[in-house]
Short mmCIF file of C-alpha atoms in Angstrom, two decimals:
data_model
loop_
_atom_site.label_atom_id
_atom_site.label_comp_id
_atom_site.label_asym_id
_atom_site.label_seq_id
_atom_site.Cartn_x
_atom_site.Cartn_y
_atom_site.Cartn_z
CA MET V 96 74.63 81.33 83.14
CA TYR V 97 72.53 84.06 81.55
CA GLN V 98 75.17 86.77 81.24
CA GLY V 99 74.50 87.46 77.57
CA GLN V 100 71.82 86.98 75.00
CA GLN V 101 71.19 83.27 74.52
CA ARG V 102 69.88 82.69 71.03
CA PRO V 103 67.50 79.80 70.45
CA ASP V 104 69.11 76.88 68.62
CA THR V 105 67.38 77.44 65.30
CA GLY V 106 68.83 77.56 61.82
CA PRO V 107 67.35 79.44 58.88
CA GLU V 108 65.21 76.45 57.92
CA ALA V 109 63.96 75.72 61.44
CA ALA V 110 60.60 74.01 61.57
CA ALA V 111 57.66 75.31 63.50
CA GLU V 112 58.56 73.38 66.65
CA HIS V 113 59.69 76.65 68.19
CA GLY V 114 58.25 77.96 71.43
CA PRO V 115 55.77 80.83 71.68
CA LEU V 116 58.59 83.21 72.65
CA ALA V 117 60.89 82.32 69.75
CA GLY V 118 62.28 85.45 68.15
CA PHE V 119 61.85 87.57 71.30
CA THR V 120 64.51 88.77 73.74
CA VAL V 121 63.56 89.11 77.40
CA GLY V 122 65.55 90.91 80.09
CA VAL V 123 65.66 89.34 83.57
CA THR V 124 66.47 91.63 86.53
CA ALA V 125 66.01 89.06 89.31
CA ALA V 126 68.74 88.44 91.85
CA ARG V 127 67.07 85.32 93.25
CA ARG V 128 65.69 82.46 91.14
CA ALA V 129 67.11 84.03 87.99
CA GLU V 130 68.30 80.64 86.72
CA GLU V 131 64.78 79.24 87.12
CA LEU V 132 63.13 82.17 85.37
CA GLY V 133 65.72 82.18 82.58
CA ALA V 134 65.24 78.46 82.00
CA LEU V 135 61.45 78.85 81.81
CA LEU V 136 61.83 81.60 79.21
CA GLN V 137 64.42 79.75 77.13
CA ARG V 138 62.33 76.59 77.20
CA ARG V 139 59.66 78.59 75.39
CA GLY V 140 62.12 79.88 72.80
CA ALA V 141 63.12 83.29 74.17
CA ALA V 142 66.61 84.75 74.15
CA VAL V 143 67.47 85.88 77.67
CA LEU V 144 69.60 88.79 78.85
CA HIS V 145 70.20 88.50 82.60
CA ALA V 146 71.34 91.48 84.62
CA PRO V 147 70.67 91.35 88.38
CA ALA V 148 69.49 94.80 89.39
CA LEU V 149 70.31 94.10 93.05
CA ARG V 150 72.05 91.67 95.36
CA ILE V 151 70.79 90.33 98.66
CA VAL V 152 73.03 90.82 101.68
CA GLN V 153 72.17 88.51 104.58
CA LEU V 154 72.42 90.06 108.03
CA ALA V 155 73.07 86.90 110.04
CA ASP V 156 76.03 88.59 111.74
CA ASP V 157 74.33 91.96 112.00
CA GLY V 158 74.05 93.45 115.48
CA GLU V 159 70.74 95.10 114.62
CA LEU V 160 69.10 91.74 113.83
CA LEU V 161 70.57 90.15 116.96
CA ALA V 162 69.27 93.02 119.10
CA ALA V 163 65.79 92.81 117.56
CA THR V 164 65.67 89.04 118.07
CA GLN V 165 66.82 89.23 121.69
CA GLY V 166 64.35 92.04 122.37
CA LEU V 167 61.42 90.00 121.05
CA ILE V 168 62.46 86.97 123.11
CA ASP V 169 62.73 89.12 126.23
CA GLN V 170 59.51 91.03 125.64
CA ALA V 171 56.86 89.16 123.68
CA PRO V 172 55.15 90.95 120.78
CA ASP V 173 51.42 90.67 120.28
CA VAL V 174 51.73 90.17 116.51
CA VAL V 175 54.52 89.07 114.19
CA VAL V 176 54.24 89.74 110.43
CA ALA V 177 56.41 87.48 108.25
CA THR V 178 56.84 88.99 104.79
CA THR V 179 59.16 86.68 102.80
CA ALA V 180 60.14 83.02 102.91
CA ILE V 181 63.86 83.69 102.44
CA GLY V 182 63.74 86.31 105.18
CA PHE V 183 61.88 84.15 107.67
CA ARG V 184 64.19 81.18 107.06
CA GLY V 185 67.23 83.45 107.36
CA TRP V 186 65.95 84.82 110.65
CA VAL V 187 65.49 81.37 112.16
CA GLU V 188 68.90 80.22 110.86
CA ALA V 189 70.60 83.30 112.29
CA ALA V 190 68.91 82.72 115.67
CA ASP V 191 70.13 79.11 115.59
CA GLY V 192 73.66 80.38 115.00
CA TRP V 193 73.41 82.58 118.09
CA GLY V 194 72.00 79.74 120.18
CA LEU V 195 68.60 81.47 120.30
CA GLY V 196 66.70 79.33 117.78
CA GLU V 197 64.56 77.36 120.22
CA GLN V 198 63.73 80.47 122.24
CA LEU V 199 62.71 82.37 119.10
CA LEU V 200 60.48 79.56 117.82
CA ALA V 201 58.89 79.20 121.25
CA ARG V 202 58.15 82.92 121.30
CA LEU V 203 56.72 82.93 117.76
CA GLY V 204 54.57 79.94 118.63
CA GLY V 205 52.77 81.93 121.29
CA VAL V 206 51.84 85.05 119.33
CA GLU V 207 49.55 86.03 116.46
CA LEU V 208 51.66 85.10 113.42
CA LEU V 209 50.63 86.55 110.06
CA ALA V 210 52.13 85.38 106.75
CA ARG V 211 52.11 87.68 103.71
CA GLY V 212 51.74 84.84 101.18
CA PRO V 213 51.93 81.09 100.56
CA LYS V 214 55.73 80.93 100.21
CA VAL V 215 56.35 82.46 103.62
CA LYS V 216 53.48 80.33 104.97
CA GLY V 217 55.45 77.28 103.82
CA ALA V 218 58.59 78.55 105.55
CA ILE V 219 56.63 79.08 108.77
CA ARG V 220 55.24 75.57 108.70
CA ALA V 221 58.65 74.09 107.86
CA ALA V 222 59.88 75.65 111.11
CA GLY V 223 57.15 73.78 113.00
CA LEU V 224 54.89 76.80 113.45
CA THR V 225 51.41 77.64 112.17
CA GLU V 226 50.32 81.01 110.88
CA GLU V 227 47.07 82.46 112.13
CA TRP V 228 46.17 84.16 108.85
CA SER V 229 47.47 84.93 105.36
CA PRO V 230 45.93 87.33 102.79
CA SER V 231 44.66 85.91 99.50
CA SER V 232 46.14 88.90 97.65
CA GLU V 233 49.67 88.39 99.07
CA SER V 234 49.56 92.15 99.67
CA MET V 235 50.93 94.04 102.63
CA ALA V 236 48.02 96.43 102.17
CA GLU V 237 45.60 93.64 103.07
CA VAL V 238 47.72 92.72 106.10
CA LEU V 239 47.59 96.36 107.18
CA ASP V 240 43.82 96.49 106.73
CA ARG V 241 43.38 93.43 108.93
CA LEU V 242 45.58 94.82 111.68
CA LEU V 243 43.84 98.19 111.67
CA GLU V 244 40.43 96.50 111.74
CA GLU V 245 41.54 94.42 114.74
CA GLY V 246 42.89 97.54 116.42
CA VAL V 247 46.56 97.92 117.27
CA GLU V 248 46.53 100.65 119.90
CA GLY V 249 48.89 99.63 122.71
CA ARG V 250 49.93 96.44 120.88
CA ARG V 251 53.49 95.43 120.01
CA VAL V 252 53.84 94.46 116.33
CA ALA V 253 57.04 92.90 114.96
CA VAL V 254 57.54 93.16 111.20
CA GLN V 255 60.12 91.07 109.36
CA LEU V 256 61.47 93.57 106.84
CA HIS V 257 62.14 92.30 103.33
CA GLY V 258 65.14 94.21 102.12
CA GLU V 259 63.64 97.67 102.00
CA PRO V 260 61.84 99.89 104.51
CA LEU V 261 58.06 99.70 104.70
CA PRO V 262 57.35 103.31 105.71
CA GLY V 263 53.68 103.41 104.74
CA PHE V 264 52.95 100.14 106.53
CA VAL V 265 54.99 100.95 109.62
CA GLU V 266 53.82 104.56 109.92
CA SER V 267 50.15 103.60 109.59
CA LEU V 268 50.54 101.15 112.47
CA ARG V 269 52.33 103.72 114.60
CA VAL V 270 49.72 106.39 113.91
CA ALA V 271 47.08 103.85 115.02
CA GLY V 272 48.90 103.47 118.34
CA ALA V 273 51.06 100.38 117.81
CA GLU V 274 54.64 99.89 118.94
CA VAL V 275 56.39 98.59 115.82
CA VAL V 276 59.60 96.56 115.98
CA GLY V 277 61.43 96.09 112.68
CA VAL V 278 63.31 92.82 112.10
CA PRO V 279 65.92 93.48 109.35
CA VAL V 280 66.87 90.02 108.06
CA TYR V 281 68.50 91.04 104.78
CA ARG V 282 69.06 94.14 102.71
CA TRP V 283 68.99 94.87 99.00
CA MET V 284 72.24 96.39 97.76
CA PRO V 285 73.43 97.48 94.30
CA PRO V 286 75.12 94.67 92.32
CA GLU V 287 78.86 94.40 92.82
CA ASP V 288 79.34 94.45 89.04
CA ILE V 289 77.09 97.10 87.48
CA SER V 290 78.12 96.36 83.86
CA PRO V 291 75.44 93.69 83.16
CA LEU V 292 72.76 96.12 84.32
CA ASP V 293 74.20 98.80 82.05
CA ARG V 294 74.12 96.36 79.12
CA LEU V 295 70.48 95.59 79.83
CA LEU V 296 69.68 99.30 80.07
CA ASP V 297 71.46 99.99 76.75
CA ALA V 298 69.56 97.11 75.12
CA ALA V 299 66.26 98.47 76.41
CA VAL V 300 66.71 102.03 75.15
CA SER V 301 67.98 100.76 71.76
CA ARG V 302 64.93 98.46 71.49
CA GLY V 303 67.11 95.35 71.63
CA LEU V 304 64.71 93.89 74.18
CA ASP V 305 61.06 93.00 73.75
CA ALA V 306 60.28 92.73 77.47
CA ILE V 307 61.89 93.13 80.89
CA THR V 308 60.74 91.04 83.83
CA PHE V 309 60.68 92.29 87.41
CA THR V 310 60.20 90.07 90.45
CA SER V 311 60.68 92.68 93.17
CA ALA V 312 59.93 96.36 93.62
CA PRO V 313 63.54 97.13 94.66
CA ALA V 314 64.78 95.69 91.34
CA ALA V 315 62.44 97.95 89.38
CA ALA V 316 63.51 100.94 91.47
CA SER V 317 67.17 100.03 90.97
CA LEU V 318 66.88 99.96 87.17
CA LEU V 319 65.09 103.32 87.16
CA SER V 320 67.74 104.77 89.50
CA ARG V 321 70.59 103.55 87.29
CA ALA V 322 68.87 105.00 84.22
CA GLN V 323 68.60 108.33 86.06
CA GLU V 324 72.32 108.23 86.98
CA ARG V 325 73.26 107.67 83.33
CA GLY V 326 70.89 110.31 81.97
CA LEU V 327 68.79 107.64 80.23
CA LEU V 328 65.60 107.74 82.29
CA ALA V 329 63.52 109.59 79.69
CA GLU V 330 64.69 107.16 76.98
CA LEU V 331 63.92 104.14 79.17
CA LEU V 332 60.43 105.41 79.97
CA ALA V 333 59.81 106.04 76.27
CA ALA V 334 60.92 102.46 75.49
CA PHE V 335 58.51 101.13 78.11
CA GLN V 336 55.67 103.18 76.66
CA HIS V 337 56.06 101.94 73.08
CA ASP V 338 58.34 98.96 72.48
CA VAL V 339 59.62 97.19 75.60
CA LEU V 340 56.99 95.40 77.71
CA PRO V 341 57.54 95.74 81.49
CA ALA V 342 56.23 92.52 83.04
CA CYS V 343 55.98 92.41 86.84
CA VAL V 344 55.31 89.36 88.98
CA GLY V 345 52.68 91.29 90.95
CA PRO V 346 51.20 94.74 91.63
CA VAL V 347 53.55 95.54 94.52
CA THR V 348 56.55 94.93 92.25
CA ALA V 349 55.03 97.30 89.67
CA LEU V 350 54.70 100.30 92.02
CA PRO V 351 58.06 102.03 91.24
CA LEU V 352 57.32 101.80 87.49
CA GLN V 353 53.73 102.96 87.84
CA ALA V 354 54.96 105.93 89.89
CA GLN V 355 56.82 106.99 86.72
CA GLY V 356 53.65 106.65 84.62
CA VAL V 357 54.62 103.28 83.12
CA ASP V 358 51.82 100.82 82.37
CA THR V 359 52.83 97.30 83.36
CA VAL V 360 51.38 93.81 83.00
CA SER V 361 51.14 91.22 85.80
CA PRO V 362 49.72 87.70 86.02
CA GLU V 363 46.71 86.95 88.20
CA ARG V 364 48.82 84.57 90.28
CA PHE V 365 52.02 86.16 91.50
CA ARG V 366 54.44 83.39 90.48
CA LEU V 367 57.22 82.88 87.95
CA GLY V 368 55.26 80.30 85.93
CA PRO V 369 52.22 82.55 85.38
CA LEU V 370 54.57 85.46 84.62
CA VAL V 371 56.16 83.45 81.79
CA GLN V 372 52.72 82.32 80.58
CA LEU V 373 51.67 85.97 80.46
CA LEU V 374 54.65 86.80 78.24
CA CYS V 375 53.74 83.84 76.00
CA ARG V 376 50.41 85.55 75.34
CA GLU V 377 51.45 89.20 75.32
CA LEU V 378 54.55 89.21 73.12
CA PRO V 379 53.15 87.19 70.18
CA GLY V 380 50.02 89.33 70.39
CA ARG V 381 52.13 92.47 69.91
CA ALA V 382 54.04 91.12 66.89
CA ARG V 383 53.25 92.60 63.47
CA ALA V 384 51.75 90.01 61.07
CA LEU V 385 51.42 90.80 57.36
CA PRO V 386 50.30 88.89 54.24
CA VAL V 387 53.27 89.26 51.88
CA ALA V 388 53.84 87.58 48.51
CA GLY V 389 51.53 84.71 49.33
CA HIS V 390 53.13 84.14 52.74
CA ARG V 391 52.26 85.11 56.30
CA MET V 392 55.10 87.13 57.78
CA GLU V 393 55.22 87.83 61.52
CA ILE V 394 57.91 90.27 62.65
CA ARG V 395 59.33 89.58 66.09
CA GLY V 396 62.22 91.04 68.06
CA HIS V 397 65.23 89.35 66.44
CA ALA V 398 63.54 86.91 64.07
CA VAL V 399 60.68 86.54 61.60
CA LEU V 400 58.11 83.80 61.28
CA VAL V 401 57.44 83.02 57.61
CA ASP V 402 54.44 80.68 57.41
CA GLY V 403 55.22 79.58 60.96
CA CYS V 404 58.89 78.84 60.22
CA LEU V 405 61.37 80.74 62.39
CA LYS V 406 63.94 82.80 60.46
CA PRO V 407 66.61 84.48 62.62
CA VAL V 408 67.56 87.84 61.09
CA PRO V 409 70.71 89.94 61.71
CA PRO V 410 70.16 93.25 63.57
CA ALA V 411 70.75 95.35 60.43
CA GLY V 412 68.20 93.30 58.53
CA MET V 413 65.64 93.71 61.31
CA SER V 414 66.15 97.48 61.17
CA LEU V 415 65.40 97.47 57.43
CA LEU V 416 62.42 95.16 57.82
CA ARG V 417 60.85 97.31 60.51
CA ALA V 418 61.31 100.39 58.34
CA LEU V 419 59.55 98.64 55.45
CA ALA V 420 56.78 97.33 57.72
CA ARG V 421 55.88 100.81 59.00
CA ARG V 422 54.31 101.46 55.56
CA PRO V 423 53.61 97.99 54.19
CA GLY V 424 53.36 97.95 50.42
CA TRP V 425 54.77 101.46 50.04
CA VAL V 426 58.15 102.16 48.49
CA VAL V 427 60.74 103.20 51.07
CA PRO V 428 63.62 105.22 49.55
CA ARG V 429 67.17 104.00 50.06
CA SER V 430 67.95 107.23 51.92
CA ASP V 431 65.27 106.44 54.53
CA LEU V 432 66.51 102.88 54.85
CA LEU V 433 70.07 104.15 55.27
CA ARG V 434 68.93 106.28 58.21
CA ALA V 435 67.30 103.18 59.73
CA LEU V 436 70.62 101.29 59.67
CA PRO V 437 72.59 101.87 62.90
CA GLY V 438 76.02 103.33 62.17
CA ALA V 439 75.71 102.97 58.40
CA GLY V 440 77.13 106.36 57.53
CA ARG V 441 76.31 107.88 54.11
CA ASP V 442 77.04 105.03 51.71
CA GLU V 443 73.79 103.64 50.30
CA HIS V 444 75.71 100.52 49.29
CA ALA V 445 75.30 99.50 52.98
CA VAL V 446 71.56 99.26 52.35
CA GLU V 447 72.07 96.91 49.39
CA THR V 448 74.42 94.70 51.41
CA ALA V 449 72.08 94.52 54.41
CA MET V 450 69.09 93.93 52.12
CA ALA V 451 70.81 90.99 50.42
CA ARG V 452 71.53 89.42 53.80
CA LEU V 453 67.94 90.06 54.91
CA ARG V 454 66.53 88.30 51.84
CA THR V 455 68.86 85.36 52.41
CA ALA V 456 67.80 85.13 56.06
CA LEU V 457 64.10 85.20 55.13
CA GLY V 458 64.59 82.41 52.62
CA ALA V 459 61.99 83.92 50.27
CA PRO V 460 63.55 86.71 48.16
CA LYS V 461 60.21 87.79 46.68
CA LEU V 462 58.94 89.02 50.04
CA ILE V 463 60.83 92.27 49.39
CA GLN V 464 60.67 93.93 45.98
CA THR V 465 63.28 96.23 44.51
CA VAL V 466 61.75 99.30 42.86
CA VAL V 467 64.36 100.50 40.37
CA LYS V 468 65.83 103.94 41.16
CA ARG V 469 63.39 104.39 44.04
CA GLY V 470 63.97 101.89 46.83
CA TYR V 471 62.32 98.79 48.27
CA ARG V 472 58.87 97.67 49.35
CA LEU V 473 57.25 94.73 51.08
CA ALA V 474 55.36 92.76 48.43
CA LEU V 475 52.05 93.10 50.23
CA ASP V 476 49.33 90.85 48.84
CA PRO V 477 46.87 92.77 46.61
CA ALA V 478 43.87 91.93 48.83
CA ALA V 479 45.62 93.65 51.74
CA ASP V 480 46.65 96.80 49.85
CA ALA V 481 43.44 98.69 50.66
CA LYS V 482 43.69 97.84 54.35
CA TYR V 483 47.19 99.29 54.66
CA ALA V 484 46.87 102.12 52.09
CA ASP V 485 46.56 104.78 54.79
CA ALA V 486 48.69 103.02 57.41
#
């Protein structure tokens, strides 16, 4: 559904009943629950560009999963760590398909069962089991701390893997003397069609996005890897540093980005709803607001709020407006504005054409003044001139 940018249904005279994300474009990299996240964002006015960074491959027919399941039934573990709801459910369903479902549940019912978070806790209880403990942080680091505090020397620990290896977790347990059995329920793989991810990457480096959401660490790592393959990693990191907000559902998801020196934002509760609420606060707070010609102008990603009224603006017009807003009240020469227009060439008439369309889109021509033989300026209110004189 979200294969391209979905513009909010607002005309040039739209009233202020827009959502807090109106005028912003948000990239969604999720493979699972992307429809839900996209709908939450669009409901709040955002345009959404969806590009799954990964796909989930279930291993219900995988010999490795069957062997791990049979081995745990034959030789009971002391501890089982369930890491994801989809993985735990998939494991039980696969065991049912092999005729081992009842044996697996009986075995899990007799061991110390740890759940990484509330979603997997729900999956455990839906299977008729009860977890012994779950960390409040939903962090594997807290699970590891508990196990090491209990002592794992000589104990058999089964870990339901969640699509990627957990080398730090597994190695720490092994160094402490545990026998660790990995249970690979599904794997993350590159998307079958890489073109949507490339479009999202191009939009990010060209500043066509205001934020990108990440709901898993593998998705973040996948986007960084694809940027590296295309020679765009430095440009992507620069976009994240200055213009494109990387919003992660939780601190574990943020790790691949933080390893590249990228500062990320995450909600206190690691859920889609709080993630969207965070964007509703962060993006409007980053928008440039200026008092211009007796109006309040707020410059967003692909639209402008004029006195609270949403005004969608064409990309060329937004390029001109941002160039003017860098030095509000100052005259910007046509030559500088021409350079700000993507693909405009050398004809300054392109500036005049784009400027006319920009004024029409804003619905208030006096917001931008023409300075004869010099260029254009934002008609900054006199009381604000001193504030922005050295901007």
